[in-house]
Coordinates of C-alpha atoms and ligand atoms in Angstrom, one line a residue:
X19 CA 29.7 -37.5 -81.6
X20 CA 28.3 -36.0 -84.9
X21 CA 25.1 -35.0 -86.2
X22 CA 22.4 -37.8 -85.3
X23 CA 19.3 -38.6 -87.0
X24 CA 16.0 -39.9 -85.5
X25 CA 15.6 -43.7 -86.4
X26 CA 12.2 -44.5 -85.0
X27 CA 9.0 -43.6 -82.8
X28 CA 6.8 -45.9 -80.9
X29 CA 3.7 -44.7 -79.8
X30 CA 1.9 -46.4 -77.2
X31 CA -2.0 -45.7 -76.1
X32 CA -2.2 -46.9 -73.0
X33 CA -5.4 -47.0 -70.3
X34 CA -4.4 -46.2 -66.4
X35 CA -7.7 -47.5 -64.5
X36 CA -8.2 -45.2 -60.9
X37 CA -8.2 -47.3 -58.0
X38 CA -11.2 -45.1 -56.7
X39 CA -13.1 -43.1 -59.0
X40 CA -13.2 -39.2 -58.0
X41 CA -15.3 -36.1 -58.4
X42 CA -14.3 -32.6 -59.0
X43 CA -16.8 -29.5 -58.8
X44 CA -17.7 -30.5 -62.8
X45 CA -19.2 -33.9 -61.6
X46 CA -21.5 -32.0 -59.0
X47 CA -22.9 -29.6 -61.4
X48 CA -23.6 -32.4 -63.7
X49 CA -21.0 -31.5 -66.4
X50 CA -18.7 -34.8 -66.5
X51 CA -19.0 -38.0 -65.0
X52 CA -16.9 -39.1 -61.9
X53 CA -13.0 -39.6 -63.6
X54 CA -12.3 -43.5 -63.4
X55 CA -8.9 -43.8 -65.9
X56 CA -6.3 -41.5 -67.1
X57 CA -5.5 -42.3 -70.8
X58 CA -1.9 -41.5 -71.9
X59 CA 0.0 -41.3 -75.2
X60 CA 3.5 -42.5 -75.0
X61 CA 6.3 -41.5 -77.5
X62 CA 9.5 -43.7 -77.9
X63 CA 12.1 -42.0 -79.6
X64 CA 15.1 -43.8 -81.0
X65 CA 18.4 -42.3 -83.0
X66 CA 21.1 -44.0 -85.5
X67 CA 23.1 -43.5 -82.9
X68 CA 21.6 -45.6 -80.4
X69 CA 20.2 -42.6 -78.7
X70 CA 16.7 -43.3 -76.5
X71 CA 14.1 -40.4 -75.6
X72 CA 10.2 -41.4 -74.0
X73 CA 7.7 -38.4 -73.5
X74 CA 4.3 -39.1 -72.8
X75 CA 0.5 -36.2 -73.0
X76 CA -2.3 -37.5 -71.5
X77 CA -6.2 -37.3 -71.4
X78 CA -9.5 -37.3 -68.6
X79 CA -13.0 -38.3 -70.4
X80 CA -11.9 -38.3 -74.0
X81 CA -9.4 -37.3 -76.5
X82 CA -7.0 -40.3 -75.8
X83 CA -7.8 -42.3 -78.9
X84 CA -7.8 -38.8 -81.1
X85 CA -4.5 -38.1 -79.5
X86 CA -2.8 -41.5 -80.7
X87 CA -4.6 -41.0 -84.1
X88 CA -3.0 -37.6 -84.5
X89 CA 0.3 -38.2 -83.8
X90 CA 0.6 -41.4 -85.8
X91 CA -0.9 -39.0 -88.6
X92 CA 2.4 -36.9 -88.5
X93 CA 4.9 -38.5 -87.1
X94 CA 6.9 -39.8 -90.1
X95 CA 7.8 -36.0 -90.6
X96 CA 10.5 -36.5 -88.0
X97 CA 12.4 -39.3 -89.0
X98 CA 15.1 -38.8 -90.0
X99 CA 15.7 -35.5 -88.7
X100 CA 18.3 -34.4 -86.4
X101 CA 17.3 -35.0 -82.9
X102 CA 18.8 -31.7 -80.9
X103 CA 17.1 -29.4 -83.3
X104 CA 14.0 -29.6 -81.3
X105 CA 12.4 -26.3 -82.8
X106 CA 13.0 -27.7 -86.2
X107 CA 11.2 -30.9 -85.8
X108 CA 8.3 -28.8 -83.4
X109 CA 7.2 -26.9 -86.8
X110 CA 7.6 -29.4 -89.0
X111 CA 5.0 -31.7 -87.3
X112 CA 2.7 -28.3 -86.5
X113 CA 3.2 -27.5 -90.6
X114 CA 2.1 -31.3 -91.2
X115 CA -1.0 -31.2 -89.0
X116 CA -2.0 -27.7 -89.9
X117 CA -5.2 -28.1 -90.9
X118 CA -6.6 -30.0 -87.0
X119 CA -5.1 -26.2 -86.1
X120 CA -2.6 -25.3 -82.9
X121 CA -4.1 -26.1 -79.9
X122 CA -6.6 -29.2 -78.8
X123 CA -5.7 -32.3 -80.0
X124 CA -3.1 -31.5 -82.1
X125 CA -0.8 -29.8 -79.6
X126 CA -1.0 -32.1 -76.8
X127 CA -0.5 -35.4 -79.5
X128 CA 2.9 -33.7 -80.4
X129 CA 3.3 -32.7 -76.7
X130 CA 4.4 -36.8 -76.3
X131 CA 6.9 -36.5 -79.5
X132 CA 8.7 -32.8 -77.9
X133 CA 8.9 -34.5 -74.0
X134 CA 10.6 -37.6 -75.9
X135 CA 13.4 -35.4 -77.6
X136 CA 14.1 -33.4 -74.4
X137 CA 14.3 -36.3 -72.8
X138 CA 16.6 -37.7 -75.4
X139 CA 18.6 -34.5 -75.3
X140 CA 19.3 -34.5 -71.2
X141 CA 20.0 -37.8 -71.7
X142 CA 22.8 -37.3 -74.2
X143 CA 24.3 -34.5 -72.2
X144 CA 24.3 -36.8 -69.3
X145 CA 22.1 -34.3 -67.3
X146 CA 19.0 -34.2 -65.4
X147 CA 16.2 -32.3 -68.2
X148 CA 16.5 -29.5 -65.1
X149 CA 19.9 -29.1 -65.2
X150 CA 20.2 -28.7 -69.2
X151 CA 17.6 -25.9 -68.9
X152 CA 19.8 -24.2 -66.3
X153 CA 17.7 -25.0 -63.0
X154 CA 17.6 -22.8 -60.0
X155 CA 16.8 -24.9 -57.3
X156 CA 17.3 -29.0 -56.5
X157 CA 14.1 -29.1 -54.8
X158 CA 10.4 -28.0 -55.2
X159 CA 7.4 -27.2 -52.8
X160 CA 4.9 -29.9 -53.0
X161 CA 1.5 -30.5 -52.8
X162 CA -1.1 -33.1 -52.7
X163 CA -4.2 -32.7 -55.0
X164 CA -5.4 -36.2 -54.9
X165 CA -6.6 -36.4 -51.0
X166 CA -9.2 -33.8 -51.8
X167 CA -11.6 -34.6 -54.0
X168 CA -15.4 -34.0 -53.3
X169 CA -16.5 -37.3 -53.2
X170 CA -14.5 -37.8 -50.2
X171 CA -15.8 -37.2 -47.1
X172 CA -14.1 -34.1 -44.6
X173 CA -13.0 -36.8 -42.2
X174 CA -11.6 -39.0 -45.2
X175 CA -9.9 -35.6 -46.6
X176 CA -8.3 -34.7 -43.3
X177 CA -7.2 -38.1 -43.3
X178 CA -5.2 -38.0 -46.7
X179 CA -3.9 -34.7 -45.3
X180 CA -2.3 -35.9 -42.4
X181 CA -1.1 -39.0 -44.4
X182 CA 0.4 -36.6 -47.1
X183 CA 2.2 -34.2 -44.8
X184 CA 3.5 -37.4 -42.9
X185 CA 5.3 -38.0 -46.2
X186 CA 7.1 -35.0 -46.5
X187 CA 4.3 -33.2 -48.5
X188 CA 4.6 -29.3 -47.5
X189 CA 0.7 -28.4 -49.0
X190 CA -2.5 -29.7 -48.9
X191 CA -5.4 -29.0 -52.1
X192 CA -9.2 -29.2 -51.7
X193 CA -11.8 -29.5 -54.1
X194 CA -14.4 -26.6 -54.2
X195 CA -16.7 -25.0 -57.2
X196 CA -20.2 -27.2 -55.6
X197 CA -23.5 -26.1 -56.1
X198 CA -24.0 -25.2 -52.0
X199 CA -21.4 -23.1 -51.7
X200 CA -21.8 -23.1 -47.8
X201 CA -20.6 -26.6 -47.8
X202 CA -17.6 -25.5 -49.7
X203 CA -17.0 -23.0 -46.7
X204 CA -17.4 -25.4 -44.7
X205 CA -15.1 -28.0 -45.8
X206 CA -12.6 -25.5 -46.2
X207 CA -13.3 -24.2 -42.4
X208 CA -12.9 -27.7 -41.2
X209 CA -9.3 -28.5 -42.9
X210 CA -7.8 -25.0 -42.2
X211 CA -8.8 -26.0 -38.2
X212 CA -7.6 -29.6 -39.3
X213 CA -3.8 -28.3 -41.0
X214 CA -3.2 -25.2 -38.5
X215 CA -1.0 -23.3 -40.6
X216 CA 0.2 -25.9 -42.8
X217 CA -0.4 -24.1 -46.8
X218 CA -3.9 -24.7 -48.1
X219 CA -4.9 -24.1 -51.8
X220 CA -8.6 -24.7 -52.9
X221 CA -9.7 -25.6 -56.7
X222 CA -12.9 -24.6 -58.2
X223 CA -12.8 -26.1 -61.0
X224 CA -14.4 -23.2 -63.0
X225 CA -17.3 -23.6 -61.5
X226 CA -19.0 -20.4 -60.4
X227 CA -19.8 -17.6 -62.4
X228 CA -18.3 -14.1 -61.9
X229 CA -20.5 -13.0 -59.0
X230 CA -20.3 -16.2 -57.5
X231 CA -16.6 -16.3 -57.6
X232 CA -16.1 -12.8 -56.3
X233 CA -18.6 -13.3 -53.0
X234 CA -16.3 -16.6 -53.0
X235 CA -13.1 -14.7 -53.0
X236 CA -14.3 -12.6 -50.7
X237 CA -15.7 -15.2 -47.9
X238 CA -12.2 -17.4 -48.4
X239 CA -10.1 -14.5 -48.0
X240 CA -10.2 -15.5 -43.7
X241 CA -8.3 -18.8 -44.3
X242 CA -5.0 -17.3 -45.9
X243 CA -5.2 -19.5 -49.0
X244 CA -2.0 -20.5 -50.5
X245 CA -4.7 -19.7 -53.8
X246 CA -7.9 -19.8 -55.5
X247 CA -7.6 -22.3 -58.4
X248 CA -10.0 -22.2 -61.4
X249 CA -12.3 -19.9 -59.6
X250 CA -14.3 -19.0 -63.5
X251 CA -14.4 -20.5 -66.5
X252 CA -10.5 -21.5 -67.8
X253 CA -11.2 -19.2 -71.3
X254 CA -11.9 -16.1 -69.0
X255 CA -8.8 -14.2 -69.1
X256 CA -10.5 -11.1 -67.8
X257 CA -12.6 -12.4 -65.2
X258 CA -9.3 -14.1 -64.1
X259 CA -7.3 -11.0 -64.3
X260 CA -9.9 -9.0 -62.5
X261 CA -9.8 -11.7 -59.5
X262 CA -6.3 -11.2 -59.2
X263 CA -6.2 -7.7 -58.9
X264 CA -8.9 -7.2 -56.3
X265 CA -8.0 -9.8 -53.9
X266 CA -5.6 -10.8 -51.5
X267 CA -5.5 -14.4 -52.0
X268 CA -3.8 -15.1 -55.2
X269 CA -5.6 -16.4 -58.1
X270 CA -4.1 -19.6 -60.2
X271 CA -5.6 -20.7 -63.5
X272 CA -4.4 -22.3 -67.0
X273 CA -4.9 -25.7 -66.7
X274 CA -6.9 -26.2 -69.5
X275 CA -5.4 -24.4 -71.8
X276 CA -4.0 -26.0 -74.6
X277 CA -1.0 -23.2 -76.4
X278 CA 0.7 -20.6 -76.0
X279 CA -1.7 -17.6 -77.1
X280 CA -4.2 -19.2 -75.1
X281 CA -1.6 -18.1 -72.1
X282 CA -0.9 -14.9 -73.2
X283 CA -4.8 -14.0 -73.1
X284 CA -4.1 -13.7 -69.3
X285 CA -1.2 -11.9 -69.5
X286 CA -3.0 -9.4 -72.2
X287 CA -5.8 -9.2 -69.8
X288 CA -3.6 -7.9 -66.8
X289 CA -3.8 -10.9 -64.9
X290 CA -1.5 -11.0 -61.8
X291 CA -2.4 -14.3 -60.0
X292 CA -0.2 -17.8 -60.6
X293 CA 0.2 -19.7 -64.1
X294 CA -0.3 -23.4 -64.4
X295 CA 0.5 -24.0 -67.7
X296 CA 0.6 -28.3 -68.4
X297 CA 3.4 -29.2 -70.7
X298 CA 1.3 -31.9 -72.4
X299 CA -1.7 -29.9 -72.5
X300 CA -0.1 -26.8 -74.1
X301 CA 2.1 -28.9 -76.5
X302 CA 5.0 -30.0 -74.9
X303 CA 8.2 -28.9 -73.6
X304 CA 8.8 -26.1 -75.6
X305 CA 5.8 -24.4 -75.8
X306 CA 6.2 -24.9 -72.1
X307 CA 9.7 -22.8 -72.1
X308 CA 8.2 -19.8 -74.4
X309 CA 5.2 -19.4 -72.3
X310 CA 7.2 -19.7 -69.2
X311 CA 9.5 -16.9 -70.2
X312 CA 7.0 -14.7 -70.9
X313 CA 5.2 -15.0 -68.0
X314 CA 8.2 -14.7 -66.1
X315 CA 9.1 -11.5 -67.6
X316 CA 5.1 -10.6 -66.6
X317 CA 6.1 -11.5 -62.2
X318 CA 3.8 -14.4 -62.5
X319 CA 4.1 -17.3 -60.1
X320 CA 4.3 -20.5 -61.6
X321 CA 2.5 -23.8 -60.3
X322 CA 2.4 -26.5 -63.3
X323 CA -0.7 -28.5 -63.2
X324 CA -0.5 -32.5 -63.1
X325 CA 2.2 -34.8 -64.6
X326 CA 5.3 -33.9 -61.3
X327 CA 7.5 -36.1 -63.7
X328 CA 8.1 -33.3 -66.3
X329 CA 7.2 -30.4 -64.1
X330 CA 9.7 -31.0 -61.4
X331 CA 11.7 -30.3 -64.2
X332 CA 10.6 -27.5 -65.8
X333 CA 9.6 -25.9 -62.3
X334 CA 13.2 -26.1 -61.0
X335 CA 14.3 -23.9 -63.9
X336 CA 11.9 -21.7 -63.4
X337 CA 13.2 -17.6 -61.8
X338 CA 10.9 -17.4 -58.7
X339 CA 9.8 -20.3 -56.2
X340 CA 7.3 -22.4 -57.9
X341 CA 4.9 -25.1 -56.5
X342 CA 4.6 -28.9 -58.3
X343 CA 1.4 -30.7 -57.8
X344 CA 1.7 -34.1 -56.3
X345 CA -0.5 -37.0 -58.1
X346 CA 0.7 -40.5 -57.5
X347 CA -1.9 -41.8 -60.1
X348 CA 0.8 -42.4 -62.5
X349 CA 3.3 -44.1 -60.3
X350 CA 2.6 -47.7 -61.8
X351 CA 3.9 -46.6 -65.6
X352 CA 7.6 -46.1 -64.1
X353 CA 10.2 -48.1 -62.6
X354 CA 11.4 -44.9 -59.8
X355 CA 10.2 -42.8 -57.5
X356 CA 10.4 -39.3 -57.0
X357 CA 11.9 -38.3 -53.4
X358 CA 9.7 -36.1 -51.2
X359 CA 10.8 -35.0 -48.2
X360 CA 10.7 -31.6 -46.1
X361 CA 7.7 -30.1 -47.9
X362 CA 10.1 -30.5 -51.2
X363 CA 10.2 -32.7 -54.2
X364 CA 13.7 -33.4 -55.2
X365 CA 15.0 -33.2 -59.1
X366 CA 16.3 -37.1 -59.8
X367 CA 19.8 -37.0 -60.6
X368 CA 19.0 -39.3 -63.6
X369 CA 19.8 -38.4 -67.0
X370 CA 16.6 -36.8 -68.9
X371 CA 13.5 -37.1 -66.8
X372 CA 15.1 -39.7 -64.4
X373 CA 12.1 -42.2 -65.6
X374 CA 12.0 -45.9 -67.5
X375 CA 8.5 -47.4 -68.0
X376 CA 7.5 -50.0 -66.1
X377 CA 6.2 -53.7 -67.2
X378 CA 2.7 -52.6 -66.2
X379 CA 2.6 -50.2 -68.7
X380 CA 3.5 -52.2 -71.2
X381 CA 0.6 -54.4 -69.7
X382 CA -1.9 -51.6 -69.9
X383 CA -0.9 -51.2 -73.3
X384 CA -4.1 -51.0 -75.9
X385 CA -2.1 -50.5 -79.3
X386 CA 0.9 -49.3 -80.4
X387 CA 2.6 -47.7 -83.8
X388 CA 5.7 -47.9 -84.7
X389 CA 7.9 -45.5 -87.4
X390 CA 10.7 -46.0 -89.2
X391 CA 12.1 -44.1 -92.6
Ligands
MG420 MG1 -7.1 -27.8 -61.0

């Protein structure tokens, strides 16, 4: 087949309206407004060789435009360039936005351009991206995030829950982190009556302060969380790590962070709860892998925040059982559907990330950029 070279990008910057706007704990302190779109920066890769690769990052409340704007700043750098050497090309657009730095805005643009050649890659080894990283498992524990916001009522919530695990969903997430924290209780109090024994995580959001969080550790510890999410703010690696070692229920946090070193702050601090690093957020694919090694090496659990297309992926090659977050939100920018049954999600046996975008995105498509040598 030969060496192949990298004929052109297409970016797309594309606006995914919510069908219902929703509120996390950051809405009820008055932080951020009620989230009403996801914005998302698509990345077309195409070879000599005919080759195709698409990868997409995405953004809540801002950085959608700057995201679009970045990439298109350094993307010519990979033209040209051999596809499979992933690495290569990695540096080469980190070296030619050096000065916007390594994480923010400038990881997650190039996050679209790295999913693109993975995908690209799988596809030219004729492999699900899982299997070319060497998977352990077909299958993953779900759970639904998207049935518990806080603008929804409990009856609404328990609602979604049923509805979820009717669909083959094995967990069930709920928004905590408001300012009466007794109403957090009891919301959670009412779904763990609501689920029996059914696994029940709980997100804060990072909204409480140390003292808060720990009196909230301490009161949730009776409803044998699945986890705490987000219980401080994300850049606390220490409060996080102190969390983890004092409780029972485990701690998860990393959502927000946006490379690698960010990550190992936990790790560094002696944190000992569960990782969800975002492979958009922290800069794509491979950043993804390096982190994920690491914090494999340090026992961590793994539960990947957001985007299931790319971490069913990345979560089925990960050592120890993992959990991916179910979001349907981005269900109308792709032709298939992932199969959920039996409290799993199932790794498409599709080439790449199993995924072809759909005529709607293209509709919701604001601008686009094209590259070519
Ligand atoms: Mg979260």
């Amino acid at each position: 087949m030969g060496a192949d070279r990298i004929r052109s990008l297409t970016l797309s910057h594309v606006v995914l309206p919510l069908a219902n706007p929703v509120s996390d704990a950051k809405v009820l302190t008055g932080r951020q407004k009620p989230l009403t779109e996801t914005v998302l920066l698509f990345c077309e890769v195409r070879t000599e060789q005919g080759r195709e690769g698409m990868g997409f990052s995405y953004s809540k409340r801002a950085g959608g435009p700057a995201q679009f704007t970045h990439l298109s700043e350094v993307a010519q750098v990979a033209i040209g360039q051999d596809p499979s050497d992933i690495a290569k090309i990695y540096e080469s657009l980190m070296w030619a936005g050096a000065s916007v730095g390594r994480s923010g805005v400038a990881t997650q643009a190039v996050a679209a351009l790295d999913v693109a050649l993975w995908d690209l890659k799988a596809r030219r080894a004729d492999l699900p991206l899982a299997k070319l990283l060497g998977a352990h498992r077909d299958s993953c524990r779900v759970y639904n995030t998207s049935g518990g916001f806080l603008q929804a009522s409990v009856d609404e919530i328990k609602e979604k829950a049923t509805a979820s695990l009717e669909a083959g969903i094995g967990g069930i997430k709920i928004k905590v982190g408001q300012p009466d924290w007794a109403e957090d209780l009891r919301r959670v109090a009412a779904l763990r009556d609501h689920l029996g024994d059914a696994p029940l995580m709980v997100d804060a959001n990072q909204q409480w302060d140390r003292a808060r969080a720990r009196r909230m550790c301490r009161a949730l510890e009776e409803f044998d969380l699945i986890w705490i999410e987000e219980p401080l703010d994300a850049w606390d690696a220490v409060g996080h790590a102190d969390l983890s070692r004092t409780f029972d229920t485990p701690i998860a946090t990393g959502e927000m962070l946006t490379s690698v070193p960010e990550h190992m702050a936990l790790i560094d601090a002696g944190y000992r709860g569960i990782v969800q690093p975002d492979a958009p957020r922290i800069g794509g694919i491979t950043p993804f892998l390096r982190f994920a090694t690491l914090a494999s090496h340090a026992g961590l659990a793994l539960a990947p925040h957001y985007a299931m297309e790319i971490h069913l992926h990345l979560a089925a090659a990960y050592p120890t059982e993992p959990w991916v977050e179910h979001f349907e939100w981005l269900d109308p920018l792709f032709e298939e559907r992932i199969e959920i049954h039996d409290g799993q999600m199932w790794v498409p046996d599709r080439p790449g990330l199993g995924f072809t975008l759909s005529e709607r995105m293209r509709s919701l498509t604001k601008e686009t950029a094209t590259f070519t040598a």
